[in-house]
Coordinates of C-alpha atoms in Angstrom, one line a residue:
Chain A
M19 CA 14.7 -40.8 -28.1
D20 CA 12.0 -43.1 -26.9
A21 CA 13.0 -46.6 -27.1
L22 CA 9.9 -49.0 -26.5
S23 CA 9.7 -52.7 -25.9
Y24 CA 6.4 -54.4 -25.8
E25 CA 5.9 -56.5 -22.7
C26 CA 3.8 -59.5 -22.3
I27 CA 0.5 -59.0 -20.7
N28 CA 1.1 -62.2 -18.5
C29 CA 4.5 -62.4 -17.6
G30 CA 6.1 -59.0 -18.7
G31 CA 8.5 -61.0 -20.9
P32 CA 9.6 -59.3 -24.3
L33 CA 6.8 -59.7 -27.1
Q34 CA 7.8 -60.3 -30.8
F35 CA 5.4 -60.5 -33.7
N36 CA 5.1 -64.1 -34.8
A37 CA 4.8 -64.4 -38.6
E38 CA 3.5 -68.0 -38.4
K39 CA 0.7 -67.1 -36.1
G40 CA 0.0 -63.5 -37.2
A41 CA 0.1 -62.4 -33.8
F42 CA 2.2 -61.2 -30.9
F43 CA 4.2 -64.0 -29.1
C44 CA 5.9 -64.4 -25.7
Q45 CA 9.0 -66.5 -25.8
Y46 CA 8.9 -67.0 -22.1
C47 CA 5.3 -68.0 -21.3
R48 CA 4.4 -68.8 -24.8
G49 CA 1.4 -66.5 -24.5
T50 CA -0.3 -65.1 -27.9
F51 CA -1.8 -62.0 -28.2
T52 CA -3.6 -60.0 -31.1
E53 CA -2.9 -56.4 -32.0
K54 CA -6.2 -55.4 -30.2
D55 CA -5.2 -57.4 -26.9
I56 CA -2.0 -55.2 -26.8
E57 CA -3.6 -51.9 -27.8
E58 CA -6.5 -52.5 -25.1
H59 CA -4.0 -53.4 -22.4
Y60 CA -1.5 -50.5 -23.1
A61 CA -4.5 -48.1 -23.0
K62 CA -5.5 -49.5 -19.8
E63 CA -2.1 -49.7 -18.0
N64 CA 0.2 -46.9 -19.1
A65 CA 2.4 -47.6 -16.6
K66 CA 3.6 -50.7 -18.4
I67 CA 5.4 -48.6 -20.9
D68 CA 9.1 -47.7 -19.8
Q69 CA 9.9 -44.5 -21.2
A70 CA 13.7 -45.1 -21.7
H71 CA 15.5 -41.7 -21.7
V72 CA 18.0 -41.3 -24.6
E73 CA 20.5 -38.7 -25.3
E74 CA 20.5 -37.5 -28.8
K75 CA 24.2 -36.7 -29.8
A76 CA 24.9 -33.3 -31.3
L77 CA 24.4 -33.8 -34.9
D78 CA 28.1 -33.0 -36.1
P79 CA 28.2 -34.2 -39.8
D80 CA 32.0 -34.7 -39.2
D81 CA 31.5 -36.8 -36.3
F82 CA 31.6 -40.5 -36.5
F83 CA 28.4 -40.6 -34.6
G84 CA 26.8 -37.7 -36.6
N85 CA 22.9 -38.6 -37.5
A86 CA 23.2 -41.5 -35.3
A87 CA 21.1 -42.0 -32.0
L88 CA 22.0 -43.2 -28.5
Y89 CA 19.4 -45.2 -26.8
E90 CA 19.4 -46.9 -23.6
C91 CA 17.8 -50.3 -23.7
N92 CA 15.0 -50.5 -21.0
T93 CA 15.6 -53.9 -20.2
C94 CA 19.2 -54.3 -19.4
G95 CA 20.2 -50.5 -19.4
A96 CA 22.9 -50.9 -22.1
E97 CA 23.5 -47.8 -24.3
V98 CA 23.6 -48.7 -27.9
I99 CA 23.9 -46.3 -30.9
A100 CA 21.6 -46.8 -33.7
D101 CA 22.3 -45.4 -37.3
K102 CA 20.2 -42.8 -38.8
N103 CA 17.7 -44.8 -40.4
T104 CA 17.0 -47.6 -38.0
A105 CA 13.7 -47.6 -36.5
A106 CA 13.6 -51.0 -34.9
T107 CA 16.3 -53.3 -33.8
F108 CA 17.3 -55.4 -31.0
C109 CA 19.8 -54.8 -28.1
V110 CA 22.9 -56.2 -28.8
Y111 CA 23.6 -57.1 -25.2
C112 CA 20.3 -58.7 -24.2
H113 CA 18.8 -59.1 -27.5
N114 CA 15.4 -57.7 -26.6
P115 CA 13.5 -56.1 -29.3
V116 CA 13.4 -52.3 -29.3
V117 CA 11.3 -49.7 -31.4
L118 CA 12.8 -46.4 -31.6
T119 CA 9.3 -44.6 -31.8
N120 CA 10.6 -41.2 -32.4
R121 CA 12.0 -42.3 -35.7
L122 CA 8.5 -43.3 -36.9
A123 CA 6.7 -40.2 -35.6
G124 CA 5.2 -37.2 -37.4
E125 CA 5.8 -37.2 -41.4
F126 CA 7.9 -40.4 -41.0
K127 CA 5.0 -42.4 -39.5
P128 CA 4.2 -45.1 -42.1
N129 CA 0.6 -45.3 -43.3
K130 CA 0.3 -48.9 -43.6
V131 CA 2.3 -52.2 -43.1
I132 CA 2.5 -55.7 -44.7
P133 CA 3.2 -58.0 -41.5
F134 CA 5.7 -60.9 -42.0
K135 CA 3.9 -63.9 -43.1
I136 CA 6.9 -66.1 -43.5
S137 CA 8.4 -67.2 -40.2
E138 CA 12.3 -67.2 -39.7
K139 CA 12.1 -70.9 -39.6
E140 CA 10.2 -70.9 -43.1
A141 CA 12.6 -68.8 -44.6
K142 CA 15.6 -70.7 -43.9
E143 CA 13.9 -74.0 -45.1
R144 CA 12.9 -72.0 -48.3
F145 CA 16.4 -70.7 -48.6
M146 CA 17.8 -74.3 -48.1
A147 CA 15.5 -75.5 -50.8
F148 CA 16.6 -72.8 -53.1
C149 CA 20.3 -73.5 -52.6
K150 CA 19.8 -77.3 -53.0
K151 CA 19.2 -76.7 -56.8
K152 CA 22.7 -74.7 -57.0
M153 CA 25.6 -77.2 -57.2
F154 CA 28.3 -74.4 -57.5
L155 CA 27.6 -72.3 -54.3
P156 CA 30.4 -72.2 -51.9
K157 CA 30.1 -74.7 -49.0
D158 CA 30.1 -72.0 -46.3
F159 CA 27.3 -70.2 -48.1
V160 CA 24.7 -73.2 -46.9
S161 CA 26.2 -73.4 -43.3
N162 CA 24.1 -73.1 -40.2
A163 CA 26.6 -70.0 -39.1
Q164 CA 25.3 -68.3 -42.5
L165 CA 21.8 -69.0 -42.0
D166 CA 21.8 -67.3 -38.4
L167 CA 22.8 -64.0 -40.3
M168 CA 19.3 -64.1 -42.0
K169 CA 17.4 -61.2 -40.5
G170 CA 13.8 -60.1 -41.0
V171 CA 13.7 -56.3 -41.9
Y172 CA 10.9 -53.9 -42.7
Y173 CA 11.9 -51.6 -45.3
P174 CA 10.2 -48.3 -46.1
Y175 CA 8.4 -47.8 -49.7
W176 CA 6.6 -45.0 -51.4
L177 CA 3.3 -46.4 -52.8
V178 CA 1.7 -44.3 -55.8
D179 CA -1.9 -44.5 -57.0
T180 CA -2.3 -42.4 -59.9
Q181 CA -4.4 -41.8 -63.1
K182 CA -2.5 -40.9 -66.3
T183 CA -4.1 -39.9 -69.5
G184 CA -2.8 -40.0 -72.9
G185 CA -2.1 -42.1 -75.9
I186 CA 0.3 -43.1 -78.6
E187 CA 0.5 -42.7 -82.4
A188 CA 1.8 -45.8 -84.1
T189 CA 2.3 -47.6 -87.4
G190 CA 1.0 -51.0 -87.7
K191 CA 1.9 -53.5 -90.7
K192 CA 0.2 -56.7 -91.8
K193 CA 2.0 -59.0 -94.3
R194 CA 0.3 -61.7 -96.5
R195 CA 2.3 -64.1 -98.5
W196 CA 1.1 -66.5 -101.3
R197 CA 2.5 -68.2 -104.2
E198 CA 1.1 -68.6 -108.0
G199 CA 3.2 -70.6 -110.4
N200 CA 7.0 -69.4 -110.2
Y201 CA 6.1 -66.3 -108.3
E202 CA 5.9 -65.5 -104.6
Y203 CA 3.8 -62.5 -103.7
E204 CA 4.0 -60.4 -100.6
E205 CA 1.2 -57.9 -99.7
T206 CA 2.0 -55.0 -97.0
T207 CA -0.7 -53.3 -95.5
T208 CA 0.2 -50.2 -93.4
Y209 CA -2.1 -48.5 -90.8
A210 CA -2.1 -45.3 -88.9
V211 CA -2.6 -46.6 -85.3
R212 CA -4.1 -44.2 -82.7
R213 CA -4.6 -45.2 -79.0
R214 CA -5.9 -43.0 -76.2
G215 CA -7.3 -43.6 -72.9
N216 CA -6.8 -43.6 -69.0
I217 CA -4.5 -45.8 -67.0
Y218 CA -5.0 -46.3 -63.3
F219 CA -1.8 -47.2 -61.6
K220 CA -2.6 -48.8 -58.3
G221 CA 0.1 -49.4 -55.4
Y222 CA 3.2 -48.8 -57.6
P223 CA 6.0 -49.3 -55.2
H224 CA 9.5 -47.4 -55.0
T225 CA 11.9 -47.8 -52.2
A226 CA 12.2 -44.8 -49.9
L227 CA 15.9 -45.3 -49.1
K228 CA 18.3 -42.9 -50.9
N229 CA 21.7 -44.8 -51.1
D230 CA 21.2 -48.4 -49.7
E231 CA 23.2 -50.9 -51.4
N232 CA 20.2 -53.2 -51.1
L233 CA 18.1 -51.1 -53.7
K234 CA 18.1 -53.7 -56.3
A235 CA 17.1 -56.5 -54.1
L236 CA 14.4 -54.2 -52.7
K237 CA 13.1 -53.6 -56.1
Y238 CA 13.0 -57.3 -57.3
V239 CA 11.4 -58.8 -54.2
N240 CA 8.2 -57.2 -55.4
P241 CA 5.3 -57.7 -55.8
Y242 CA 3.6 -57.7 -52.6
N243 CA 0.0 -58.6 -52.1
D244 CA -1.7 -55.3 -51.5
E245 CA -4.9 -56.9 -50.1
E246 CA -2.8 -57.8 -46.9
F247 CA -2.0 -54.3 -46.2
R248 CA -2.9 -53.2 -42.5
P249 CA -3.1 -49.7 -40.8
F250 CA 0.7 -49.2 -39.3
T251 CA 1.0 -49.8 -35.6
M252 CA 4.4 -50.0 -33.7
P253 CA 4.0 -53.4 -32.3
Y254 CA 4.3 -54.9 -35.7
L255 CA 8.0 -54.1 -35.8
T256 CA 8.9 -55.9 -32.6
G257 CA 11.2 -58.8 -33.2
F258 CA 12.3 -57.3 -36.4
L259 CA 14.7 -55.0 -37.7
A260 CA 13.2 -51.7 -39.4
E261 CA 14.2 -49.0 -41.4
K262 CA 12.9 -45.4 -41.8
R263 CA 12.8 -43.7 -45.2
D264 CA 15.2 -40.8 -46.0
V265 CA 13.9 -39.9 -49.3
D266 CA 11.0 -37.4 -49.6
R267 CA 8.2 -37.6 -52.4
K268 CA 9.8 -34.7 -54.2
D269 CA 13.3 -36.5 -54.4
I270 CA 11.8 -39.3 -56.4
Q271 CA 8.9 -37.7 -58.4
A272 CA 10.8 -37.4 -61.7
E273 CA 12.1 -41.0 -61.5
V274 CA 8.7 -42.4 -60.5
D275 CA 7.3 -40.5 -63.5
E276 CA 9.7 -41.8 -65.8
E277 CA 9.2 -45.3 -64.7
L278 CA 5.3 -45.0 -65.0
R279 CA 5.8 -43.4 -68.4
G280 CA 7.9 -46.5 -69.4
Y281 CA 5.1 -48.8 -68.1
A282 CA 2.3 -46.6 -69.9
S283 CA 4.2 -47.1 -73.1
R284 CA 4.2 -50.9 -72.8
I285 CA 0.4 -50.8 -71.8
F286 CA -0.6 -48.6 -74.8
R287 CA 1.6 -50.7 -77.2
D288 CA 0.1 -54.1 -75.9
S289 CA -3.3 -52.7 -76.7
V290 CA -2.5 -52.9 -80.4
E291 CA -3.4 -56.1 -81.7
G292 CA -3.6 -57.9 -85.0
Y293 CA -0.4 -56.7 -86.6
D294 CA 2.8 -58.4 -87.4
S295 CA 4.8 -55.3 -86.7
V296 CA 4.0 -52.2 -84.7
T297 CA 6.3 -49.1 -84.6
V298 CA 5.2 -46.4 -81.8
D299 CA 6.0 -43.0 -83.4
S300 CA 4.8 -40.8 -80.5
M301 CA 3.4 -40.7 -77.0
D302 CA 2.0 -38.3 -74.6
L303 CA 0.8 -38.7 -70.9
K304 CA 0.0 -36.5 -68.2
T305 CA -1.2 -36.9 -64.8
V306 CA -4.8 -36.4 -63.9
N307 CA -4.5 -37.3 -60.1
E308 CA -2.0 -38.9 -57.8
S309 CA -1.6 -40.0 -54.1
W310 CA 1.4 -41.3 -52.3
D311 CA 1.3 -43.6 -49.3
Y312 CA 4.3 -44.7 -47.2
G313 CA 4.2 -48.3 -46.1
M314 CA 6.7 -50.7 -44.6
M315 CA 7.0 -54.1 -46.3
P316 CA 8.7 -57.2 -44.9
V317 CA 12.0 -58.6 -46.4
W318 CA 14.2 -61.6 -45.2
M319 CA 17.8 -60.5 -45.9
M320 CA 21.1 -62.2 -45.7
T321 CA 24.6 -60.9 -46.9
F322 CA 27.6 -63.2 -47.7
I323 CA 31.1 -62.1 -48.0
Y324 CA 33.2 -64.4 -50.4
N325 CA 36.4 -63.4 -51.9
G326 CA 36.2 -60.1 -50.9
E327 CA 32.8 -59.3 -52.6
R328 CA 29.6 -58.8 -51.1
Y329 CA 26.5 -60.9 -51.9
L330 CA 22.9 -60.2 -51.0
Y331 CA 20.2 -62.7 -50.7
A332 CA 16.7 -61.2 -50.1
M333 CA 13.4 -63.0 -49.9
N334 CA 9.9 -61.3 -50.0
G335 CA 8.5 -61.7 -46.5
Q336 CA 4.9 -62.1 -47.5
T337 CA 5.2 -64.1 -50.6
G338 CA 8.5 -65.9 -50.4
K339 CA 9.6 -64.6 -53.7
N340 CA 13.6 -64.8 -53.9
F341 CA 16.1 -62.5 -55.4
G342 CA 19.9 -62.4 -55.1
E343 CA 23.1 -62.4 -56.8
L344 CA 24.7 -65.8 -55.7
P345 CA 28.5 -66.6 -55.1
L346 CA 29.9 -69.0 -57.6
D347 CA 32.4 -71.4 -56.5
K348 CA 34.9 -71.0 -59.7
G349 CA 36.9 -73.9 -58.9
K350 CA 34.1 -76.3 -58.7
L351 CA 32.6 -74.9 -61.7
M352 CA 35.8 -75.2 -63.8
G353 CA 36.3 -78.9 -62.5
V354 CA 32.8 -79.8 -63.7
A355 CA 33.3 -77.9 -66.9
A356 CA 36.6 -79.9 -67.6
L357 CA 34.5 -83.3 -67.4
V358 CA 31.9 -81.9 -69.3
G359 CA 34.6 -80.9 -71.9
V360 CA 36.3 -84.3 -72.0
G361 CA 32.9 -86.1 -72.5
L362 CA 32.1 -83.7 -75.5
F363 CA 35.5 -84.2 -76.9
I364 CA 35.0 -87.9 -76.8
L365 CA 31.5 -87.8 -78.3
G366 CA 32.5 -85.2 -80.9
T367 CA 35.7 -87.3 -82.1
I368 CA 33.8 -90.4 -82.4
G369 CA 31.0 -88.7 -84.2
G370 CA 33.4 -86.7 -86.4
F371 CA 35.2 -90.0 -87.3
I372 CA 31.9 -91.9 -88.1
L373 CA 30.6 -88.8 -90.3
L374 CA 34.0 -88.2 -92.0
Chain B
M13 CA 39.4 -75.0 -54.8
K14 CA 42.9 -75.1 -56.4
K15 CA 43.2 -78.8 -55.9
T16 CA 40.1 -79.6 -57.3
F17 CA 40.8 -77.6 -60.4
T18 CA 44.2 -78.9 -61.0
F19 CA 42.8 -82.5 -60.3
A20 CA 40.0 -82.0 -62.8
A21 CA 42.3 -80.3 -65.4
L22 CA 44.7 -83.4 -65.1
I23 CA 42.2 -85.8 -65.6
A24 CA 40.8 -83.9 -68.6
V25 CA 44.3 -84.0 -70.3
I26 CA 45.1 -87.5 -69.5
M27 CA 41.7 -88.6 -71.1
M28 CA 42.2 -86.4 -74.1
I29 CA 45.7 -88.1 -74.5
F30 CA 44.1 -91.5 -74.2
T31 CA 41.5 -90.8 -76.6
I32 CA 43.7 -89.5 -79.2
S33 CA 46.2 -92.3 -79.0
C34 CA 43.6 -95.3 -79.0
L35 CA 42.1 -94.1 -82.1
P36 CA 44.7 -95.4 -84.6
I37 CA 44.9 -98.7 -82.7
V38 CA 40.9 -98.8 -83.1
V39 CA 41.0 -97.7 -86.7
S40 CA 43.7 -100.3 -87.8
A41 CA 41.6 -103.2 -85.7
A42 CA 38.4 -102.2 -87.6
D43 CA 40.5 -102.2 -91.1
A44 CA 41.8 -105.8 -90.5
Q45 CA 38.3 -107.3 -90.3
E46 CA 37.0 -105.4 -93.5
E47 CA 36.5 -107.0 -96.7
P48 CA 38.5 -105.1 -99.5
T49 CA 36.3 -102.2 -100.8
V50 CA 37.7 -101.9 -104.0
V51 CA 38.5 -104.8 -106.3
T52 CA 40.4 -104.3 -109.4
A53 CA 41.1 -107.4 -111.8
D54 CA 43.5 -107.8 -114.7
I55 CA 41.4 -105.8 -117.1
D56 CA 43.1 -107.6 -120.1
K57 CA 42.4 -111.2 -118.8
Q58 CA 38.8 -110.2 -118.2
A59 CA 38.3 -109.0 -121.4
Q60 CA 40.0 -112.0 -123.2
T61 CA 38.0 -114.3 -121.1
A62 CA 34.8 -112.5 -122.1
L63 CA 35.8 -112.6 -125.7
T64 CA 36.9 -116.1 -126.1
D65 CA 34.5 -117.5 -123.5
T66 CA 37.5 -119.5 -122.0
P67 CA 37.5 -119.6 -118.3
S68 CA 40.6 -117.9 -117.2
D69 CA 43.0 -120.1 -115.0
D70 CA 44.1 -117.2 -113.2
S71 CA 41.7 -115.6 -110.5
P72 CA 41.4 -111.7 -110.7
E73 CA 43.9 -110.1 -108.9
I74 CA 42.6 -108.2 -105.7
V75 CA 44.0 -105.1 -104.9
R76 CA 43.0 -102.9 -102.2
V77 CA 42.9 -99.4 -103.4
G78 CA 43.0 -96.0 -101.9
K79 CA 41.8 -96.7 -98.3
S80 CA 45.1 -96.7 -96.3
S81 CA 46.2 -93.1 -97.4
G82 CA 43.2 -91.2 -96.0
K83 CA 42.9 -92.6 -92.5
S84 CA 45.4 -90.6 -90.7
H85 CA 43.6 -87.4 -92.5
N86 CA 40.2 -88.7 -91.0
I87 CA 41.5 -89.1 -87.5
F88 CA 42.9 -85.6 -87.6
L89 CA 39.8 -84.2 -88.7
A90 CA 37.8 -86.1 -86.2
V91 CA 39.9 -84.8 -83.5
I92 CA 39.5 -81.2 -84.7
V93 CA 35.8 -81.9 -84.6
G94 CA 35.9 -83.2 -81.2
F95 CA 38.0 -80.4 -79.9
G96 CA 35.7 -77.9 -81.6
V97 CA 32.6 -79.5 -80.1
A98 CA 34.3 -79.5 -76.6
V99 CA 35.6 -76.0 -76.7
V100 CA 31.9 -74.6 -77.6
G101 CA 30.0 -76.9 -75.4
T102 CA 32.1 -76.1 -72.4
A103 CA 32.2 -72.3 -73.0
I104 CA 28.1 -72.6 -73.3
F105 CA 28.0 -74.8 -70.0
I106 CA 30.0 -72.1 -68.1
F107 CA 28.4 -69.1 -69.5
V108 CA 24.8 -70.8 -68.7
N109 CA 26.0 -71.4 -65.0
I110 CA 27.6 -68.0 -64.5
N111 CA 24.4 -66.2 -65.9
G112 CA 22.0 -68.5 -63.8
Y113 CA 24.0 -67.4 -60.6
K114 CA 23.6 -63.5 -61.2
N115 CA 20.1 -61.7 -60.7
N116 CA 18.4 -64.9 -59.6
G117 CA 14.7 -63.8 -59.4
K118 CA 14.8 -60.9 -61.6
T119 CA 11.3 -60.8 -62.7
E120 CA 8.9 -58.1 -63.3
P121 CA 8.5 -56.2 -60.2
Y122 CA 5.3 -54.6 -60.9
P123 CA 2.4 -56.7 -62.5
F124 CA 1.1 -53.9 -64.6
T125 CA -1.3 -56.0 -66.6
S126 CA -3.3 -56.7 -63.4
K127 CA -2.6 -53.5 -61.3
A128 CA -2.7 -50.9 -64.1
P129 CA -5.8 -51.3 -66.0
L130 CA -6.4 -49.5 -69.4
E131 CA -9.6 -47.6 -70.3
L132 CA -9.3 -47.1 -73.9
T133 CA -11.3 -44.0 -75.1
V134 CA -9.9 -43.9 -78.8
K135 CA -9.0 -46.8 -80.9
D136 CA -8.4 -45.8 -84.5
D137 CA -6.8 -47.9 -87.2
V138 CA -6.7 -46.1 -90.7
L139 CA -5.3 -47.8 -93.8
I140 CA -2.7 -45.7 -95.2
N141 CA -0.8 -47.8 -97.9
K142 CA -1.2 -51.2 -99.6
E143 CA 1.6 -52.7 -101.7
V144 CA 2.4 -56.1 -103.2
T145 CA 5.8 -57.0 -104.0
S146 CA 6.5 -60.3 -106.2
R147 CA 9.7 -62.2 -106.8
K148 CA 10.2 -65.3 -109.0
I149 CA 11.2 -68.6 -107.4
E150 CA 14.2 -70.4 -108.7
S151 CA 13.3 -73.9 -109.8
N152 CA 15.8 -76.6 -110.0
N153 CA 14.0 -78.2 -112.9
N154 CA 15.3 -75.2 -115.1
N155 CA 18.7 -76.9 -114.8
N156 CA 17.9 -80.5 -116.1

């Protein structure tokens, strides 16, 4: 497998994509280069790209190393194993960024990418600001050692553009109340409601990983701003981890259809206005046309093990939206709850005594 | 963690005992400053005075009635109320915090209102039924 490291045009040091600058940055000579600079340079001097040789182990499903790849880092020569979905990583010895180009070739090559917009420093600052509001987090959760575990990862998503046509049959009711003398009247008017039309779903995202334990987080870090999509090129992955998809379109077609059907029902239901209550009796929906794109989206990820349980914190690498199930220091919570209980007891007793 | 919890629980218990034990002292101190709330006079003497128009030499007998027997009952009820408020309030506090730490940021992942516009081709609303119901309102004036 080809392991590729992009080198600085000036000094030959490893290049990484810098989210703050929106360009490629050399940590050695501090040089900054655009995507165009790199493409022109590598087109002119092909000798700059070191094609490392990698032995792909025989794919034995029973073997621990089955479906993994062995690659040789072209900076330090170390042999490192990457799991089956890894498309970009760092050499664990010299920490140089490495892109496993074959993993993102052919049908697995993404169409587009949203580059990281939030830098590592900003991600950590946002995380600290987020944690400040939570007083029952374990102390270790906001330590520097934990912050260093935060990693920028490009995750694969299927992006669906589709036109659905259909409609709903519903019953709408309006109520009117008034009083005359000693009587209260209620008038109920019932309507047969019919709505039909076309819905144009644009860029509906669905994760393209099969059994990733981060699936929930990958769903709720959405939405991304579609306008910042760029055509995919390998250099964007440098300096970050990346996963390649292991889910084909046909594997999730039914699931996506069901999710879009749910959204269509809400959209049609919301188009019925002016009633006190609306009950949808039936809905029909069919696909007129559909196109699927495969894109890479940036996510800052951090996992935390607390009391034997794994907690995940994720941040959208473009918008900064957070998602996560946070660990709770139950001792701290119970302590504060006890004090709250005492305070309420005193207030309640005094109040009860005054009232009674 | 264990120490914090144990310490806080100990403080809570001590303060609860302190509050309960102080209540009778507070109540009796308050009673000592109060004017009698109920005054009964010797009915016969008053009646005689009124009839004969002769001021009575004896001042009416002042008797405090009916207050001391209900005090302990009120304290007990107040403690029950306080305990109930504490339990409910603490339970709500714990539930809100536990819930707030799970699923942070679980918002709509796909903004369908902006990304999935609807082009309506049919919009029919057909009246199928109209009914009016009535009920008599009970008036308080009827009882007087």
